[in-house]
Amino acid sequence: MLFKFTLFFALLPNIGTTLIPSDTQPLAFLFAGLGLIRFWLTKGIRLYSISVPFIIMLICAILSSVFFSTSIFSIDSFRYFFGYITAPVIMIYILSQIHQYDSKRIAKVIDIAIYVMFFGIFLQMINLSSVVNFFVNRAIFSQGFSTGRGFTSFFTEQSQFVSQLGLTAIFYYLINELTRKRIILLTCLIISTFAGHVLVLVFQISL
């Protein structure tokens, strides 16, 4: 269950509560941290070779936070530290667990994340952006299309929405579950953003 929650909130990193003053919520990090602790307590500390780049990232994040911070105990330093270690911790946990799950089960978790994105767009379409804003800090969405910008769903802005959709497509591809139906759903979500960042994403994937 911890793995599923980690994956879900990694794909929807902005969902949380406005009680936490950050647009990137710590839910995926918390579930991944708990998952790693439980995994290491039951199986012993075990790291896979594919996790090595992320372990190096984690070490560099810790060292840079200590040696290049003006004040270790300041709020800004804590935010930098949290921001730097979040990604490697989440990836180390996902890579340590993903082989234990059938690809169909993993795909279902990703599917739920996709449906939640569509639900966020639906809320914005019926002028209930305030519901989205309760879960996402600093969400940028102007009702209507007069600004020439599209939907953000449960993300802070259109460009981030597109980037996360690209990550979602990669997850599907890695587990060999990128079906035609899912490509259509992802394409519809991308089109809904009206974001020029789509071109950047396509260029990066083509490389």
GROMACS .gro file of C-alpha atoms in nm:
model
  207
    1MET     CA    1   0.000   0.000   0.000
    2LEU     CA    2   0.287   0.239   0.080
    3PHE     CA    3   0.429   0.176  -0.267
    4LYS     CA    4   0.098   0.258  -0.434
    5PHE     CA    5   0.056   0.579  -0.233
    6THR     CA    6   0.415   0.680  -0.312
    7LEU     CA    7   0.366   0.627  -0.684
    8PHE     CA    8   0.031   0.809  -0.686
    9PHE     CA    9   0.159   1.118  -0.508
   10ALA     CA   10   0.483   1.116  -0.708
   11LEU     CA   11   0.268   1.162  -1.019
   12LEU     CA   12   0.053   1.425  -0.843
   13PRO     CA   13   0.316   1.597  -0.626
   14ASN     CA   14   0.117   1.915  -0.564
   15ILE     CA   15  -0.181   1.750  -0.398
   16GLY     CA   16  -0.177   1.812  -0.027
   17THR     CA   17  -0.325   2.077   0.191
   18THR     CA   18  -0.287   2.453   0.205
   19LEU     CA   19  -0.195   2.412   0.571
   20ILE     CA   20   0.153   2.321   0.444
   21PRO     CA   21   0.309   2.638   0.294
   22SER     CA   22   0.463   2.475  -0.011
   23ASP     CA   23   0.341   2.406  -0.362
   24THR     CA   24   0.524   2.072  -0.359
   25GLN     CA   25   0.368   1.857  -0.091
   26PRO     CA   26   0.568   1.600   0.110
   27LEU     CA   27   0.319   1.313   0.082
   28ALA     CA   28   0.515   1.102  -0.168
   29PHE     CA   29   0.834   1.163   0.033
   30LEU     CA   30   0.666   1.062   0.359
   31PHE     CA   31   0.523   0.740   0.216
   32ALA     CA   32   0.855   0.657   0.048
   33GLY     CA   33   1.045   0.723   0.370
   34LEU     CA   34   0.812   0.501   0.572
   35GLY     CA   35   0.831   0.236   0.301
   36LEU     CA   36   1.211   0.235   0.302
   37ILE     CA   37   1.225   0.209   0.680
   38ARG     CA   38   0.982  -0.083   0.681
   39PHE     CA   39   1.166  -0.252   0.391
   40TRP     CA   40   1.506  -0.218   0.561
   41LEU     CA   41   1.373  -0.335   0.898
   42THR     CA   42   1.223  -0.651   0.747
   43LYS     CA   43   1.475  -0.728   0.472
   44GLY     CA   44   1.785  -0.556   0.602
   45ILE     CA   45   1.946  -0.257   0.434
   46ARG     CA   46   1.949  -0.354   0.069
   47LEU     CA   47   2.023  -0.129  -0.227
   48TYR     CA   48   2.004  -0.228  -0.592
   49SER     CA   49   2.265  -0.123  -0.847
   50ILE     CA   50   2.004   0.070  -1.046
   51SER     CA   51   1.959   0.293  -0.738
   52VAL     CA   52   2.326   0.403  -0.733
   53PRO     CA   53   2.275   0.729  -0.931
   54PHE     CA   54   1.999   0.832  -0.690
   55ILE     CA   55   2.211   0.741  -0.389
   56ILE     CA   56   2.483   0.970  -0.526
   57MET     CA   57   2.218   1.241  -0.570
   58LEU     CA   58   2.113   1.195  -0.208
   59ILE     CA   59   2.469   1.219  -0.078
   60CYS     CA   60   2.534   1.532  -0.286
   61ALA     CA   61   2.209   1.686  -0.164
   62ILE     CA   62   2.304   1.631   0.199
   63LEU     CA   63   2.658   1.762   0.154
   64SER     CA   64   2.551   2.070  -0.042
   65SER     CA   65   2.285   2.152   0.216
   66VAL     CA   66   2.546   2.137   0.494
   67PHE     CA   67   2.844   2.305   0.332
   68PHE     CA   68   2.683   2.565   0.106
   69SER     CA   69   2.412   2.691   0.338
   70THR     CA   70   2.457   3.022   0.518
   71SER     CA   71   2.264   2.890   0.817
   72ILE     CA   72   2.193   2.520   0.863
   73PHE     CA   73   1.900   2.580   1.095
   74SER     CA   74   1.717   2.841   0.887
   75ILE     CA   75   1.379   2.778   0.727
   76ASP     CA   76   1.525   2.832   0.379
   77SER     CA   77   1.796   2.574   0.442
   78PHE     CA   78   1.537   2.323   0.555
   79ARG     CA   79   1.332   2.385   0.240
   80TYR     CA   80   1.640   2.343   0.018
   81PHE     CA   81   1.736   2.023   0.200
   82PHE     CA   82   1.386   1.881   0.172
   83GLY     CA   83   1.365   1.976  -0.197
   84TYR     CA   84   1.699   1.814  -0.279
   85ILE     CA   85   1.649   1.483  -0.098
   86THR     CA   86   1.286   1.425  -0.198
   87ALA     CA   87   1.348   1.294  -0.552
   88PRO     CA   88   1.631   1.048  -0.472
   89VAL     CA   89   1.449   0.905  -0.166
   90ILE     CA   90   1.131   0.850  -0.370
   91MET     CA   91   1.319   0.690  -0.659
   92ILE     CA   92   1.528   0.466  -0.433
   93TYR     CA   93   1.209   0.335  -0.272
   94ILE     CA   94   1.022   0.288  -0.600
   95LEU     CA   95   1.316   0.102  -0.756
   96SER     CA   96   1.346  -0.123  -0.450
   97GLN     CA   97   0.980  -0.224  -0.471
   98ILE     CA   98   0.867  -0.206  -0.832
   99HIS     CA   99   0.989  -0.557  -0.921
  100GLN     CA  100   0.755  -0.704  -0.657
  101TYR     CA  101   0.442  -0.579  -0.832
  102ASP     CA  102   0.274  -0.697  -1.149
  103SER     CA  103   0.279  -0.436  -1.426
  104LYS     CA  104  -0.101  -0.444  -1.447
  105ARG     CA  105  -0.134  -0.345  -1.081
  106ILE     CA  106   0.115  -0.063  -1.123
  107ALA     CA  107  -0.069   0.058  -1.433
  108LYS     CA  108  -0.395   0.071  -1.237
  109VAL     CA  109  -0.238   0.310  -0.985
  110ILE     CA  110  -0.120   0.531  -1.270
  111ASP     CA  111  -0.468   0.510  -1.426
  112ILE     CA  112  -0.620   0.642  -1.102
  113ALA     CA  113  -0.378   0.935  -1.111
  114ILE     CA  114  -0.490   1.007  -1.470
  115TYR     CA  115  -0.857   1.003  -1.370
  116VAL     CA  116  -0.784   1.241  -1.083
  117MET     CA  117  -0.622   1.478  -1.335
  118PHE     CA  118  -0.936   1.467  -1.546
  119PHE     CA  119  -1.146   1.533  -1.235
  120GLY     CA  120  -0.936   1.842  -1.162
  121ILE     CA  121  -1.003   1.971  -1.512
  122PHE     CA  122  -1.375   1.901  -1.467
  123LEU     CA  123  -1.379   2.108  -1.147
  124GLN     CA  124  -1.215   2.397  -1.330
  125MET     CA  125  -1.458   2.368  -1.619
  126ILE     CA  126  -1.758   2.408  -1.386
  127ASN     CA  127  -1.599   2.702  -1.206
  128LEU     CA  128  -1.499   2.514  -0.891
  129SER     CA  129  -1.130   2.604  -0.898
  130SER     CA  130  -1.155   2.686  -0.529
  131VAL     CA  131  -1.177   2.311  -0.461
  132VAL     CA  132  -0.849   2.258  -0.648
  133ASN     CA  133  -0.688   2.551  -0.470
  134PHE     CA  134  -0.765   2.392  -0.134
  135PHE     CA  135  -0.543   2.096  -0.223
  136VAL     CA  136  -0.281   2.278  -0.434
  137ASN     CA  137  -0.091   2.583  -0.314
  138ARG     CA  138  -0.032   2.860  -0.567
  139ALA     CA  139  -0.237   2.691  -0.838
  140ILE     CA  140  -0.256   2.925  -1.140
  141PHE     CA  141  -0.578   2.905  -1.339
  142SER     CA  142  -0.789   3.179  -1.492
  143GLN     CA  143  -1.150   3.079  -1.549
  144GLY     CA  144  -1.235   3.085  -1.919
  145PHE     CA  145  -1.001   3.101  -2.216
  146SER     CA  146  -0.965   3.477  -2.259
  147THR     CA  147  -0.606   3.453  -2.132
  148GLY     CA  148  -0.517   3.191  -2.392
  149ARG     CA  149  -0.410   2.948  -2.120
  150GLY     CA  150  -0.552   2.605  -2.056
  151PHE     CA  151  -0.629   2.391  -1.754
  152THR     CA  152  -0.393   2.309  -1.470
  153SER     CA  153  -0.590   2.036  -1.290
  154PHE     CA  154  -0.413   1.956  -0.961
  155PHE     CA  155  -0.086   2.125  -1.062
  156THR     CA  156   0.051   2.472  -1.006
  157GLU     CA  157   0.065   2.570  -1.372
  158GLN     CA  158   0.025   2.438  -1.725
  159SER     CA  159   0.393   2.371  -1.794
  160GLN     CA  160   0.430   2.156  -1.485
  161PHE     CA  161   0.114   1.967  -1.581
  162VAL     CA  162   0.271   1.881  -1.916
  163SER     CA  163   0.599   1.774  -1.755
  164GLN     CA  164   0.418   1.538  -1.520
  165LEU     CA  165   0.221   1.391  -1.809
  166GLY     CA  166   0.550   1.318  -1.981
  167LEU     CA  167   0.672   1.142  -1.666
  168THR     CA  168   0.346   0.949  -1.652
  169ALA     CA  169   0.391   0.833  -2.012
  170ILE     CA  170   0.745   0.719  -1.930
  171PHE     CA  171   0.616   0.514  -1.635
  172TYR     CA  172   0.362   0.345  -1.862
  173TYR     CA  173   0.632   0.277  -2.121
  174LEU     CA  174   0.877   0.129  -1.869
  175ILE     CA  175   0.623  -0.130  -1.752
  176ASN     CA  176   0.510  -0.198  -2.109
  177GLU     CA  177   0.158  -0.065  -2.046
  178LEU     CA  178   0.152   0.236  -2.278
  179THR     CA  179  -0.157   0.127  -2.470
  180ARG     CA  180  -0.340   0.320  -2.742
  181LYS     CA  181  -0.619   0.413  -2.498
  182ARG     CA  182  -0.371   0.557  -2.250
  183ILE     CA  183  -0.190   0.749  -2.522
  184ILE     CA  184  -0.523   0.906  -2.622
  185LEU     CA  185  -0.601   0.999  -2.260
  186LEU     CA  186  -0.257   1.153  -2.212
  187THR     CA  187  -0.289   1.342  -2.540
  188CYS     CA  188  -0.627   1.485  -2.435
  189LEU     CA  189  -0.478   1.602  -2.108
  190ILE     CA  190  -0.181   1.760  -2.285
  191ILE     CA  191  -0.407   1.942  -2.531
  192SER     CA  192  -0.619   2.074  -2.243
  193THR     CA  193  -0.320   2.267  -2.106
  194PHE     CA  194  -0.271   2.481  -2.420
  195ALA     CA  195   0.093   2.490  -2.309
  196GLY     CA  196   0.383   2.567  -2.541
  197HIS     CA  197   0.591   2.352  -2.306
  198VAL     CA  198   0.458   2.055  -2.504
  199LEU     CA  199   0.714   2.131  -2.775
  200VAL     CA  200   0.995   2.120  -2.518
  201LEU     CA  201   0.868   1.787  -2.390
  202VAL     CA  202   0.846   1.635  -2.738
  203PHE     CA  203   1.200   1.754  -2.816
  204GLN     CA  204   1.336   1.602  -2.494
  205ILE     CA  205   1.167   1.266  -2.555
  206SER     CA  206   1.288   1.257  -2.916
  207LEU     CA  207   1.646   1.296  -2.795
   0.00000   0.00000   0.00000
